[in-house]
PDB file of C-alpha atoms in Angstrom:
ATOM      1  CA  MET A 113     -76.373  47.127 106.391  1.00  0.00           C
ATOM      2  CA  ASN A 114     -76.115  49.168 103.222  1.00  0.00           C
ATOM      3  CA  LEU A 115     -79.881  49.706 103.177  1.00  0.00           C
ATOM      4  CA  THR A 116     -79.742  51.115 106.679  1.00  0.00           C
ATOM      5  CA  ASP A 117     -77.370  53.908 105.652  1.00  0.00           C
ATOM      6  CA  GLY A 118     -80.021  56.291 104.400  1.00  0.00           C
ATOM      7  CA  LEU A 119     -80.311  58.806 107.264  1.00  0.00           C
ATOM      8  CA  ASP A 120     -77.731  60.786 109.189  1.00  0.00           C
ATOM      9  CA  GLY A 121     -76.264  58.610 111.932  1.00  0.00           C
ATOM     10  CA  LEU A 122     -78.633  55.663 111.407  1.00  0.00           C
ATOM     11  CA  ALA A 123     -76.210  52.951 110.307  1.00  0.00           C
ATOM     12  CA  GLY A 124     -73.472  54.039 112.656  1.00  0.00           C
ATOM     13  CA  GLY A 125     -75.804  54.454 115.617  1.00  0.00           C
ATOM     14  CA  ILE A 126     -77.355  51.054 115.250  1.00  0.00           C
ATOM     15  CA  THR A 127     -74.016  49.373 114.649  1.00  0.00           C
ATOM     16  CA  ILE A 128     -72.612  50.865 117.893  1.00  0.00           C
ATOM     17  CA  VAL A 129     -75.449  49.220 119.805  1.00  0.00           C
ATOM     18  CA  VAL A 130     -74.968  45.869 118.030  1.00  0.00           C
ATOM     19  CA  LEU A 131     -71.192  46.005 118.614  1.00  0.00           C
ATOM     20  CA  GLY A 132     -71.976  46.795 122.242  1.00  0.00           C
ATOM     21  CA  PHE A 133     -73.927  43.510 122.376  1.00  0.00           C
ATOM     22  CA  PHE A 134     -70.912  41.576 121.058  1.00  0.00           C
ATOM     23  CA  ALA A 135     -68.652  43.372 123.531  1.00  0.00           C
ATOM     24  CA  VAL A 136     -70.826  42.401 126.485  1.00  0.00           C
ATOM     25  CA  ILE A 137     -70.947  38.755 125.282  1.00  0.00           C
ATOM     26  CA  SER A 138     -67.208  38.757 124.711  1.00  0.00           C
ATOM     27  CA  LEU A 139     -66.772  39.845 128.325  1.00  0.00           C
ATOM     28  CA  ALA A 140     -69.037  37.042 129.438  1.00  0.00           C
ATOM     29  CA  ILE A 141     -67.040  34.428 127.573  1.00  0.00           C
ATOM     30  CA  ARG A 142     -63.729  36.131 128.529  1.00  0.00           C
ATOM     31  CA  ASN A 143     -62.620  36.791 124.928  1.00  0.00           C
ATOM     32  CA  LEU A 144     -60.539  39.940 125.403  1.00  0.00           C
ATOM     33  CA  GLY A 145     -59.427  40.075 121.727  1.00  0.00           C
ATOM     34  CA  ILE A 146     -62.988  40.449 120.539  1.00  0.00           C
ATOM     35  CA  LEU A 147     -63.710  42.954 123.275  1.00  0.00           C
ATOM     36  CA  VAL A 148     -60.808  45.106 122.122  1.00  0.00           C
ATOM     37  CA  PHE A 149     -61.948  44.830 118.473  1.00  0.00           C
ATOM     38  CA  CYS A 150     -65.538  45.874 119.436  1.00  0.00           C
ATOM     39  CA  GLY A 151     -64.290  48.791 121.546  1.00  0.00           C
ATOM     40  CA  SER A 152     -62.009  49.968 118.814  1.00  0.00           C
ATOM     41  CA  PHE A 153     -64.719  49.762 116.206  1.00  0.00           C
ATOM     42  CA  ILE A 154     -67.119  51.570 118.490  1.00  0.00           C
ATOM     43  CA  GLY A 155     -64.575  54.353 119.059  1.00  0.00           C
ATOM     44  CA  ALA A 156     -64.018  54.736 115.331  1.00  0.00           C
ATOM     45  CA  ILE A 157     -67.753  54.979 114.668  1.00  0.00           C
ATOM     46  CA  LEU A 158     -68.197  57.531 117.520  1.00  0.00           C
ATOM     47  CA  GLY A 159     -65.528  59.658 115.886  1.00  0.00           C
ATOM     48  CA  PHE A 160     -67.312  59.276 112.566  1.00  0.00           C
ATOM     49  CA  LEU A 161     -70.700  60.126 114.010  1.00  0.00           C
ATOM     50  CA  ARG A 162     -69.377  63.441 115.221  1.00  0.00           C
ATOM     51  CA  PHE A 163     -69.548  64.448 111.533  1.00  0.00           C
ATOM     52  CA  ASN A 164     -72.346  62.132 110.337  1.00  0.00           C
ATOM     53  CA  SER A 165     -74.986  63.072 112.883  1.00  0.00           C
ATOM     54  CA  HIS A 166     -77.786  65.396 111.717  1.00  0.00           C
ATOM     55  CA  PRO A 167     -77.053  67.566 109.812  1.00  0.00           C
ATOM     56  CA  ALA A 168     -74.314  65.395 108.405  1.00  0.00           C
ATOM     57  CA  GLN A 169     -71.105  66.889 106.986  1.00  0.00           C
ATOM     58  CA  VAL A 170     -69.698  63.485 105.950  1.00  0.00           C
ATOM     59  CA  PHE A 171     -71.380  60.441 104.533  1.00  0.00           C
ATOM     60  CA  MET A 172     -70.405  56.801 104.994  1.00  0.00           C
ATOM     61  CA  GLY A 173     -71.067  55.510 101.493  1.00  0.00           C
ATOM     62  CA  ASP A 174     -70.994  51.921 100.385  1.00  0.00           C
ATOM     63  CA  THR A 175     -67.448  51.203 101.566  1.00  0.00           C
ATOM     64  CA  GLY A 176     -68.257  52.281 105.075  1.00  0.00           C
ATOM     65  CA  SER A 177     -71.625  50.550 105.409  1.00  0.00           C
ATOM     66  CA  LEU A 178     -70.352  47.339 103.854  1.00  0.00           C
ATOM     67  CA  ALA A 179     -67.383  47.407 106.314  1.00  0.00           C
ATOM     68  CA  LEU A 180     -69.776  47.785 109.224  1.00  0.00           C
ATOM     69  CA  GLY A 181     -71.902  44.931 107.989  1.00  0.00           C
ATOM     70  CA  GLY A 182     -68.894  42.733 107.365  1.00  0.00           C
ATOM     71  CA  ALA A 183     -67.610  43.398 110.908  1.00  0.00           C
ATOM     72  CA  VAL A 184     -70.962  42.593 112.503  1.00  0.00           C
ATOM     73  CA  ALA A 185     -71.440  39.405 110.399  1.00  0.00           C
ATOM     74  CA  SER A 186     -67.832  38.294 111.027  1.00  0.00           C
ATOM     75  CA  LEU A 187     -68.259  38.728 114.807  1.00  0.00           C
ATOM     76  CA  ALA A 188     -71.416  36.637 114.794  1.00  0.00           C
ATOM     77  CA  VAL A 189     -69.597  33.859 112.926  1.00  0.00           C
ATOM     78  CA  ILE A 190     -66.339  34.048 114.944  1.00  0.00           C
ATOM     79  CA  MET A 191     -68.256  34.038 118.207  1.00  0.00           C
ATOM     80  CA  LYS A 192     -70.525  31.184 116.968  1.00  0.00           C
ATOM     81  CA  LEU A 193     -73.616  33.331 117.471  1.00  0.00           C
ATOM     82  CA  PRO A 194     -75.145  33.528 114.005  1.00  0.00           C
ATOM     83  CA  LEU A 195     -78.703  32.982 115.295  1.00  0.00           C
ATOM     84  CA  PHE A 196     -78.300  35.908 117.714  1.00  0.00           C
ATOM     85  CA  LEU A 197     -77.664  38.103 114.662  1.00  0.00           C
ATOM     86  CA  ALA A 198     -81.355  37.646 113.735  1.00  0.00           C
ATOM     87  CA  ILE A 199     -82.290  39.129 117.133  1.00  0.00           C
ATOM     88  CA  VAL A 200     -79.731  41.903 117.560  1.00  0.00           C
ATOM     89  CA  GLY A 201     -79.689  42.717 113.832  1.00  0.00           C
ATOM     90  CA  ALA A 202     -83.470  42.687 113.335  1.00  0.00           C
ATOM     91  CA  ILE A 203     -83.342  46.365 112.266  1.00  0.00           C
ATOM     92  CA  TYR A 204     -81.044  45.335 109.399  1.00  0.00           C
ATOM     93  CA  VAL A 205     -83.399  42.469 108.545  1.00  0.00           C
ATOM     94  CA  ALA A 206     -86.463  44.752 108.675  1.00  0.00           C
ATOM     95  CA  GLU A 207     -84.822  47.244 106.330  1.00  0.00           C
ATOM     96  CA  ALA A 208     -83.906  44.557 103.812  1.00  0.00           C
ATOM     97  CA  LEU A 209     -87.297  42.835 104.064  1.00  0.00           C
ATOM     98  CA  SER A 210     -89.184  46.173 103.500  1.00  0.00           C
ATOM     99  CA  ASP A 211     -87.267  46.533 100.211  1.00  0.00           C
ATOM    100  CA  ILE A 212     -88.035  42.934  99.134  1.00  0.00           C
ATOM    101  CA  ILE A 213     -91.692  43.199 100.111  1.00  0.00           C
ATOM    102  CA  GLN A 214     -92.025  46.523  98.296  1.00  0.00           C
ATOM    103  CA  VAL A 215     -90.518  45.231  95.050  1.00  0.00           C
ATOM    104  CA  VAL A 216     -92.359  41.910  95.039  1.00  0.00           C
ATOM    105  CA  HIS A 217     -95.705  43.406  95.957  1.00  0.00           C
ATOM    106  CA  PHE A 218     -95.380  46.227  93.389  1.00  0.00           C
ATOM    107  CA  LYS A 219     -94.449  43.763  90.599  1.00  0.00           C
ATOM    108  CA  ARG A 220     -97.482  41.571  91.395  1.00  0.00           C
ATOM    109  CA  THR A 221    -100.128  44.236  92.124  1.00  0.00           C
ATOM    110  CA  GLY A 222     -98.735  47.584  90.847  1.00  0.00           C
ATOM    111  CA  LYS A 223     -99.308  48.997  94.328  1.00  0.00           C
ATOM    112  CA  ARG A 224     -96.835  49.881  97.072  1.00  0.00           C
ATOM    113  CA  VAL A 225     -96.978  48.559 100.569  1.00  0.00           C
ATOM    114  CA  PHE A 226     -94.788  51.338 101.963  1.00  0.00           C
ATOM    115  CA  LYS A 227     -94.612  54.946 101.003  1.00  0.00           C
ATOM    116  CA  MET A 228     -90.933  54.302 100.230  1.00  0.00           C
ATOM    117  CA  ALA A 229     -88.512  51.545 101.024  1.00  0.00           C
ATOM    118  CA  PRO A 230     -86.319  50.882 102.941  1.00  0.00           C
ATOM    119  CA  LEU A 231     -88.459  51.216 106.039  1.00  0.00           C
ATOM    120  CA  HIS A 232     -86.798  54.277 107.534  1.00  0.00           C
ATOM    121  CA  HIS A 233     -87.841  56.326 104.531  1.00  0.00           C
ATOM    122  CA  HIS A 234     -91.451  55.212 104.992  1.00  0.00           C
ATOM    123  CA  PHE A 235     -91.462  56.725 108.470  1.00  0.00           C
ATOM    124  CA  GLU A 236     -89.741  59.871 107.126  1.00  0.00           C
ATOM    125  CA  LEU A 237     -92.446  60.297 104.473  1.00  0.00           C
ATOM    126  CA  SER A 238     -95.061  59.639 107.169  1.00  0.00           C
ATOM    127  CA  GLY A 239     -94.073  62.873 108.820  1.00  0.00           C
ATOM    128  CA  TRP A 240     -91.451  61.698 111.321  1.00  0.00           C
ATOM    129  CA  ALA A 241     -88.434  63.995 111.642  1.00  0.00           C
ATOM    130  CA  GLU A 242     -85.144  62.385 110.555  1.00  0.00           C
ATOM    131  CA  THR A 243     -83.831  62.612 114.105  1.00  0.00           C
ATOM    132  CA  LYS A 244     -86.927  60.883 115.454  1.00  0.00           C
ATOM    133  CA  VAL A 245     -86.574  57.968 113.020  1.00  0.00           C
ATOM    134  CA  VAL A 246     -82.912  57.544 113.945  1.00  0.00           C
ATOM    135  CA  SER A 247     -83.710  57.783 117.715  1.00  0.00           C
ATOM    136  CA  VAL A 248     -86.527  55.254 117.523  1.00  0.00           C
ATOM    137  CA  PHE A 249     -84.510  52.811 115.479  1.00  0.00           C
ATOM    138  CA  ILE A 250     -81.529  53.048 117.878  1.00  0.00           C
ATOM    139  CA  ILE A 251     -83.823  52.588 120.936  1.00  0.00           C
ATOM    140  CA  THR A 252     -85.339  49.553 119.177  1.00  0.00           C
ATOM    141  CA  ALA A 253     -81.779  48.210 118.537  1.00  0.00           C
ATOM    142  CA  ILE A 254     -81.009  48.676 122.249  1.00  0.00           C
ATOM    143  CA  ILE A 255     -84.123  46.726 123.283  1.00  0.00           C
ATOM    144  CA  LEU A 256     -83.290  43.918 120.801  1.00  0.00           C
ATOM    145  CA  CYS A 257     -79.692  43.727 122.071  1.00  0.00           C
ATOM    146  CA  LEU A 258     -80.949  43.569 125.697  1.00  0.00           C
ATOM    147  CA  ILE A 259     -83.172  40.652 124.658  1.00  0.00           C
ATOM    148  CA  GLY A 260     -80.149  39.083 122.970  1.00  0.00           C
ATOM    149  CA  ILE A 261     -78.111  39.387 126.183  1.00  0.00           C
ATOM    150  CA  LEU A 262     -80.946  37.885 128.233  1.00  0.00           C
ATOM    151  CA  ALA A 263     -81.275  35.026 125.717  1.00  0.00           C
ATOM    152  CA  PHE A 264     -77.470  34.377 125.904  1.00  0.00           C
ATOM    153  CA  ASN A 265     -77.701  33.859 129.674  1.00  0.00           C
TER     154      ASN A 265
END
């Protein structure tokens, strides 16, 4: 999660979508406690995004991004859906893998795979506007969460 917090609204936007997935699943299994938790967290992030969207006036920092990651991971464990986290959290995984691939490949060959890691910075340096990167990543998260919902049924 911490690696995803590099552009205005990126970590919060993706996490709202992922928490939305857990909210839908909690409705399906009739766990109202988790539904309230997800709704509360989504509300808090929406309030934060008012000031963190481009151009950001406030930044999340490590404490915020680690709290979001901890909440998402905890929900996956509590709801006994850890494998679904690989689907709905694929953006988080891609961001981390891009960093790992970049470091390992550079140490072995002296060349970079990406213009910059994590992955969202690669797209930014490829000429994409910050808002486009954030939008594409959030849309991708929505698609992945819809796949997760279909897989749950």
